[in-house]
CSV table of C-alpha atoms and ligand atoms in Angstrom, one decimal:
chain,number,residue,atom,x,y,z
A,3,MET,CA,103.4,190.2,126.4
A,4,ILE,CA,107.2,190.6,126.3
A,5,ARG,CA,109.3,193.1,124.4
A,6,VAL,CA,113.1,193.0,124.4
A,7,GLU,CA,114.9,196.1,123.2
A,8,ASP,CA,118.5,196.2,122.0
A,9,LEU,CA,119.6,193.8,124.7
A,10,HIS,CA,123.3,193.2,125.4
A,11,ARG,CA,124.9,190.7,127.8
A,12,HIS,CA,128.7,190.6,127.6
A,13,PHE,CA,131.0,188.3,129.5
A,14,GLY,CA,134.3,190.2,129.6
A,15,GLY,CA,134.9,191.1,126.0
A,16,PHE,CA,132.6,188.4,124.7
A,17,ARG,CA,129.2,189.4,123.4
A,18,ALA,CA,126.9,186.5,124.3
A,19,VAL,CA,123.8,188.6,123.6
A,20,ASP,CA,124.7,191.4,121.2
A,21,GLY,CA,121.9,193.8,120.5
A,22,ALA,CA,118.9,191.4,120.4
A,23,SER,CA,115.4,192.9,119.9
A,24,LEU,CA,112.3,190.8,119.8
A,25,THR,CA,108.6,190.5,120.9
A,26,ILE,CA,106.7,187.6,122.3
A,27,GLU,CA,103.0,188.1,121.5
A,28,THR,CA,100.4,187.4,124.1
A,29,GLY,CA,98.8,183.9,123.7
A,30,SER,CA,101.6,182.7,121.4
A,31,ILE,CA,103.9,179.6,121.7
A,32,THR,CA,107.0,181.3,120.3
A,33,GLY,CA,110.0,179.1,119.4
A,34,LEU,CA,113.6,180.3,120.0
A,35,ILE,CA,116.2,178.4,118.0
A,36,GLY,CA,119.7,178.9,116.9
A,37,PRO,CA,123.1,177.1,116.7
A,38,ASN,CA,124.9,176.2,120.0
A,39,GLY,CA,126.3,179.3,121.6
A,40,ALA,CA,123.9,181.7,119.8
A,41,GLY,CA,123.0,183.3,123.2
A,42,LYS,CA,119.5,181.7,123.7
A,43,SER,CA,119.9,180.6,127.3
A,44,THR,CA,121.7,183.8,128.1
A,45,LEU,CA,118.8,185.8,126.7
A,46,PHE,CA,116.4,183.7,128.8
A,47,ASN,CA,118.5,184.3,131.9
A,48,VAL,CA,118.4,188.1,131.4
A,49,ILE,CA,114.7,188.2,130.7
A,50,ALA,CA,114.0,186.0,133.8
A,51,GLY,CA,116.2,188.1,136.1
A,52,VAL,CA,118.9,185.5,136.6
A,53,LEU,CA,121.5,187.7,135.0
A,54,PRO,CA,121.6,191.5,134.8
A,55,PRO,CA,121.9,192.9,131.2
A,56,THR,CA,124.9,194.8,130.2
A,57,SER,CA,122.5,197.2,128.5
A,58,GLY,CA,119.0,197.2,126.9
A,59,ARG,CA,115.5,196.8,128.3
A,60,VAL,CA,112.9,194.2,128.8
A,61,PHE,CA,109.2,195.0,129.1
A,62,MET,CA,106.2,192.9,130.2
A,63,ASP,CA,102.8,194.2,129.2
A,64,GLY,CA,104.4,197.6,128.7
A,65,GLU,CA,106.0,197.7,132.1
A,66,ASP,CA,109.8,198.0,132.3
A,67,ILE,CA,110.9,194.8,134.2
A,68,THR,CA,114.6,195.0,133.3
A,69,GLY,CA,116.8,193.6,136.1
A,70,LEU,CA,114.0,192.6,138.4
A,71,PRO,CA,114.9,189.5,140.5
A,72,PRO,CA,113.4,186.1,139.6
A,73,HIS,CA,111.0,186.1,142.7
A,74,ALA,CA,109.6,189.5,141.7
A,75,LEU,CA,109.0,188.3,138.1
A,76,PHE,CA,107.5,185.1,139.5
A,77,HIS,CA,104.8,187.2,141.3
A,78,LYS,CA,104.1,188.9,138.0
A,79,GLY,CA,103.5,185.5,136.4
A,80,LEU,CA,106.8,185.3,134.5
A,81,LEU,CA,108.3,181.8,135.1
A,82,ARG,CA,111.3,180.0,133.6
A,83,THR,CA,112.1,176.3,133.9
A,84,PHE,CA,115.7,175.2,133.8
A,85,GLN,CA,117.6,173.0,131.4
A,86,LEU,CA,118.2,170.7,134.3
A,87,ALA,CA,115.1,170.0,136.4
A,88,HIS,CA,115.2,171.3,140.0
A,89,GLU,CA,113.1,168.8,141.9
A,90,PHE,CA,113.4,167.9,145.6
A,91,SER,CA,114.4,164.3,145.0
A,92,SER,CA,113.5,162.8,148.4
A,93,MET,CA,110.0,164.3,148.4
A,94,THR,CA,107.0,162.8,146.5
A,95,VAL,CA,105.8,164.2,143.3
A,96,ARG,CA,102.7,165.6,145.0
A,97,GLU,CA,104.8,167.2,147.8
A,98,ASN,CA,107.0,168.8,145.1
A,99,LEU,CA,104.0,170.5,143.6
A,100,MET,CA,102.7,171.6,147.0
A,101,MET,CA,106.1,173.2,147.7
A,102,VAL,CA,105.8,175.8,144.9
A,103,PRO,CA,106.3,179.3,146.5
A,104,GLY,CA,103.3,181.5,146.1
A,105,ALA,CA,100.9,178.5,146.0
A,106,GLN,CA,100.4,178.7,149.7
A,107,SER,CA,99.6,181.9,151.7
A,108,GLY,CA,102.7,182.3,153.8
A,109,GLU,CA,103.9,179.8,156.4
A,110,THR,CA,105.2,181.7,159.3
A,111,ILE,CA,105.4,179.9,162.7
A,112,TRP,CA,103.0,182.5,164.0
A,113,LYS,CA,100.4,181.4,161.6
A,114,THR,CA,101.0,177.7,162.0
A,115,TRP,CA,100.5,178.1,165.7
A,116,PHE,CA,97.5,180.3,165.9
A,117,GLN,CA,95.6,179.4,162.7
A,118,ARG,CA,95.9,175.7,162.6
A,119,GLY,CA,92.4,175.2,161.2
A,120,ARG,CA,93.0,177.7,158.4
A,121,ILE,CA,96.4,176.1,157.5
A,122,GLU,CA,94.7,172.7,157.4
A,123,ARG,CA,92.1,174.0,155.0
A,124,GLU,CA,94.7,175.6,152.9
A,125,GLU,CA,96.7,172.4,152.8
A,126,ALA,CA,93.7,170.4,151.6
A,127,ALA,CA,93.1,173.0,148.9
A,128,LEU,CA,96.7,172.8,147.8
A,129,ARG,CA,96.6,169.0,147.7
A,130,LYS,CA,93.5,169.2,145.6
A,131,LYS,CA,95.2,171.6,143.2
A,132,ALA,CA,98.3,169.4,143.0
A,133,ASP,CA,96.0,166.4,142.1
A,134,GLU,CA,94.3,168.4,139.4
A,135,VAL,CA,97.7,169.2,138.0
A,136,LEU,CA,98.7,165.6,138.1
A,137,ASP,CA,95.5,164.6,136.2
A,138,PHE,CA,96.1,167.3,133.6
A,139,LEU,CA,99.6,166.0,133.0
A,140,THR,CA,98.4,162.4,133.0
A,141,ILE,CA,100.9,161.4,135.8
A,142,ARG,CA,98.4,160.9,138.6
A,143,HIS,CA,99.8,157.4,139.0
A,144,LEU,CA,103.1,159.0,140.1
A,145,THR,CA,101.5,161.0,143.0
A,146,HIS,CA,103.4,159.1,145.7
A,147,GLU,CA,106.6,158.4,143.8
A,148,LYS,CA,109.8,160.1,145.1
A,149,ALA,CA,110.7,162.8,142.6
A,150,GLY,CA,114.3,161.5,142.5
A,151,ASN,CA,113.0,158.2,141.0
A,152,LEU,CA,111.4,159.9,138.0
A,153,SER,CA,112.8,159.5,134.4
A,154,GLY,CA,114.3,162.7,132.8
A,155,GLY,CA,111.0,163.3,130.9
A,156,GLN,CA,108.8,162.8,133.9
A,157,LYS,CA,110.9,165.4,135.7
A,158,LYS,CA,110.3,167.8,132.9
A,159,LEU,CA,106.6,167.2,133.2
A,160,LEU,CA,106.8,167.8,136.9
A,161,GLU,CA,108.7,171.1,136.2
A,162,LEU,CA,105.8,172.1,133.9
A,163,GLY,CA,103.4,171.1,136.6
A,164,ARG,CA,105.0,173.5,139.0
A,165,THR,CA,104.2,176.4,136.7
A,166,MET,CA,100.5,175.3,137.0
A,167,MET,CA,100.4,175.7,140.8
A,168,VAL,CA,100.5,179.5,140.4
A,169,ASP,CA,98.9,181.9,138.0
A,170,ALA,CA,101.5,181.9,135.3
A,171,LYS,CA,101.2,184.2,132.4
A,172,VAL,CA,104.3,183.6,130.4
A,173,VAL,CA,106.6,180.6,130.8
A,174,PHE,CA,110.1,180.2,129.4
A,175,LEU,CA,111.1,176.7,128.7
A,176,ASP,CA,114.8,175.9,128.0
A,177,GLU,CA,115.2,172.7,126.1
A,178,VAL,CA,112.4,170.7,127.8
A,179,GLY,CA,112.9,168.0,125.1
A,180,ALA,CA,116.6,167.4,125.6
A,181,GLY,CA,117.2,163.7,126.5
A,182,VAL,CA,113.5,162.9,126.6
A,183,ASN,CA,112.0,159.9,124.7
A,184,ARG,CA,109.7,160.5,121.8
A,185,THR,CA,106.4,159.4,123.6
A,186,LEU,CA,107.1,161.6,126.6
A,187,LEU,CA,108.2,164.5,124.3
A,188,MET,CA,104.8,164.4,122.7
A,189,THR,CA,103.1,164.3,126.1
A,190,ILE,CA,105.0,167.4,127.0
A,191,ALA,CA,104.1,169.1,123.7
A,192,ASP,CA,100.4,168.2,124.3
A,193,ALA,CA,100.5,169.7,127.8
A,194,ILE,CA,102.1,172.9,126.5
A,195,ILE,CA,99.4,173.2,123.8
A,196,ARG,CA,96.6,172.6,126.3
A,197,LEU,CA,98.1,175.1,128.8
A,198,ASN,CA,98.2,177.6,126.0
A,199,ARG,CA,94.6,177.0,124.8
A,200,GLU,CA,92.8,176.3,128.0
A,201,ARG,CA,94.7,178.5,130.5
A,202,GLY,CA,95.9,181.2,128.1
A,203,TYR,CA,99.6,180.7,129.0
A,204,THR,CA,102.1,182.4,126.6
A,205,PHE,CA,105.2,180.3,126.0
A,206,CYS,CA,108.7,180.9,124.7
A,207,VAL,CA,110.4,177.6,124.0
A,208,ILE,CA,114.1,176.9,123.3
A,209,GLU,CA,114.5,173.6,121.5
A,210,HIS,CA,116.9,172.0,119.0
A,211,ASP,CA,114.4,169.4,117.8
A,212,MET,CA,112.7,170.9,114.7
A,213,ASP,CA,109.9,168.4,114.7
A,214,PHE,CA,109.0,169.6,118.2
A,215,ILE,CA,109.3,173.3,117.2
A,216,GLY,CA,107.3,172.7,114.0
A,217,LYS,CA,104.5,171.0,115.8
A,218,LEU,CA,104.3,173.5,118.6
A,219,CYS,CA,105.6,176.9,117.7
A,220,ASP,CA,104.3,179.9,115.7
A,221,PRO,CA,106.2,182.1,115.3
A,222,VAL,CA,109.8,180.9,115.5
A,223,ILE,CA,112.6,183.3,116.3
A,224,VAL,CA,116.2,182.5,115.1
A,225,MET,CA,119.2,183.7,117.0
A,226,ALA,CA,122.8,183.6,115.9
A,227,GLU,CA,125.9,185.2,117.4
A,228,GLY,CA,123.8,187.1,120.0
A,229,LYS,CA,121.5,188.7,117.5
A,230,VAL,CA,118.0,187.9,116.1
A,231,LEU,CA,118.5,186.7,112.6
A,232,ALA,CA,114.9,186.0,111.5
A,233,LYS,CA,111.3,185.5,112.7
A,234,GLY,CA,108.5,183.7,110.9
A,235,SER,CA,106.6,180.4,110.7
A,236,ALA,CA,108.6,177.2,111.1
A,237,SER,CA,108.4,176.4,107.4
A,238,ASP,CA,109.5,179.9,106.4
A,239,ILE,CA,112.4,179.8,108.8
A,240,MET,CA,113.6,176.5,107.4
A,241,GLN,CA,113.8,178.0,103.9
A,242,ASN,CA,115.4,181.2,105.0
A,243,GLU,CA,118.9,181.5,103.4
A,244,ALA,CA,120.5,183.5,106.3
A,245,VAL,CA,119.2,180.9,108.7
A,246,ILE,CA,120.5,177.9,106.7
A,247,GLU,CA,123.8,179.7,106.4
A,248,ALA,CA,124.0,180.3,110.2
A,249,TYR,CA,123.4,176.6,110.9
A,250,LEU,CA,125.8,175.4,108.2
A,251,GLY,CA,128.4,177.8,109.5
A,252,THR,CA,128.6,175.9,112.8
A,253,GLY,CA,128.8,172.5,111.0
A,254,LEU,CA,127.1,171.0,114.0
A,255,LYS,CA,123.4,171.4,114.1
A,256,ASN,CA,122.6,171.3,110.4
A,257,LYS,CA,121.0,167.9,110.9
A,258,ASP,CA,118.5,169.5,113.2
A,259,MET,CA,117.4,171.8,110.5
A,260,VAL,CA,116.6,169.0,108.0
A,261,GLY,CA,115.0,166.9,110.7
A,262,ALA,CA,117.5,164.0,110.2
B,325,ATP,N1,128.7,182.9,132.5
B,325,ATP,C1,129.3,182.9,131.3
B,325,ATP,N2,130.6,183.4,131.3
B,325,ATP,C2,131.2,183.4,130.1
B,325,ATP,N3,130.7,183.0,128.9
B,325,ATP,C3,129.4,182.6,128.9
B,325,ATP,C4,128.7,182.5,130.1
B,325,ATP,N4,127.4,182.0,129.8
B,325,ATP,C5,127.4,181.8,128.5
B,325,ATP,N5,128.6,182.2,128.0
B,325,ATP,C6,129.0,182.1,126.5
B,325,ATP,O1,128.0,182.8,125.8
B,325,ATP,C7,127.7,182.1,124.6
B,325,ATP,C8,126.2,181.9,124.5
B,325,ATP,O2,125.8,180.9,125.4
B,325,ATP,P1,124.3,180.4,125.6
B,325,ATP,O3,124.4,179.4,126.7
B,325,ATP,O4,123.5,181.6,125.8
B,325,ATP,O5,124.1,179.8,124.2
B,325,ATP,P2,122.8,178.9,123.7
B,325,ATP,O6,122.3,179.5,122.5
B,325,ATP,O7,121.9,178.7,124.8
B,325,ATP,O8,123.6,177.5,123.3
B,325,ATP,P3,123.1,176.0,123.4
B,325,ATP,O9,122.2,175.8,122.3
B,325,ATP,O10,124.3,175.2,123.3
B,325,ATP,O11,122.4,175.8,124.8
B,325,ATP,C9,128.5,180.9,124.6
B,325,ATP,O12,129.6,181.0,123.8
B,325,ATP,C10,128.9,180.7,126.0
B,325,ATP,O13,130.1,180.0,126.1
B,326,MG,MG1,121.3,177.0,125.9
């Protein structure tokens, strides 16, 4: 689905991504882990068109998509969610879903004026779709809640729901589990697994929580210092000497690796 070739993204003299090459297989839920500052989010930003690369190429289904802007990638079915949720806080949960660009067929004033009947039918269809998404995510009871009142985890679910309003192919999730309670984290994991199995979404998931990664991801890619260090099953990765070394080297995230 996605192939990254010798990607670099430098900030001044600093090499945040320093020659990373990797593939994300169609139909997989691929994990992306690595110590703080390894370059994971920067890699996501380059793939998703938020940042241009310094050099290197990104391919989607064999097509060179390097440097395409986020909205162009969105139309190709490549979506990313953000570490911090981007909800419209004064709108309801259902309205937030109905606002997803591409879900409705263009809302020019011209159309609104002359095609009232059609717009109303489209809006009804959109509402139905939003309600299906809310059922799928088991948050139908939050339909009329203002998005600003949701808990952190519920906002992450809403973010995931927004990817379901369009025909996504590959979804990049940056730390969906951060700051989310255990129960909600498992609800999010289940939603990801079902989207993968039932709708064929491919996922690439950045996460520090190794329980979450182990339950969800195969394979797992490890980054350190801007490069890909290893790729394999979660259990192989946790026994890989170079990986353990990279985590120990930071002295910070070692506890994540042993699941403490
Ligand atoms: N816009 C920027 N300007 C300068 N340096 C940056 C910029 N964005 C990221 N960096 C640096 O690049 C390195 C990689 O950052 P990145 O956010 O990609 O790491 P990460 O692997 O996502 O880390 P974390 O697990 O903490 O989220 C860090 O040292 C960071 O300070
Ligand atoms: Mg990050």
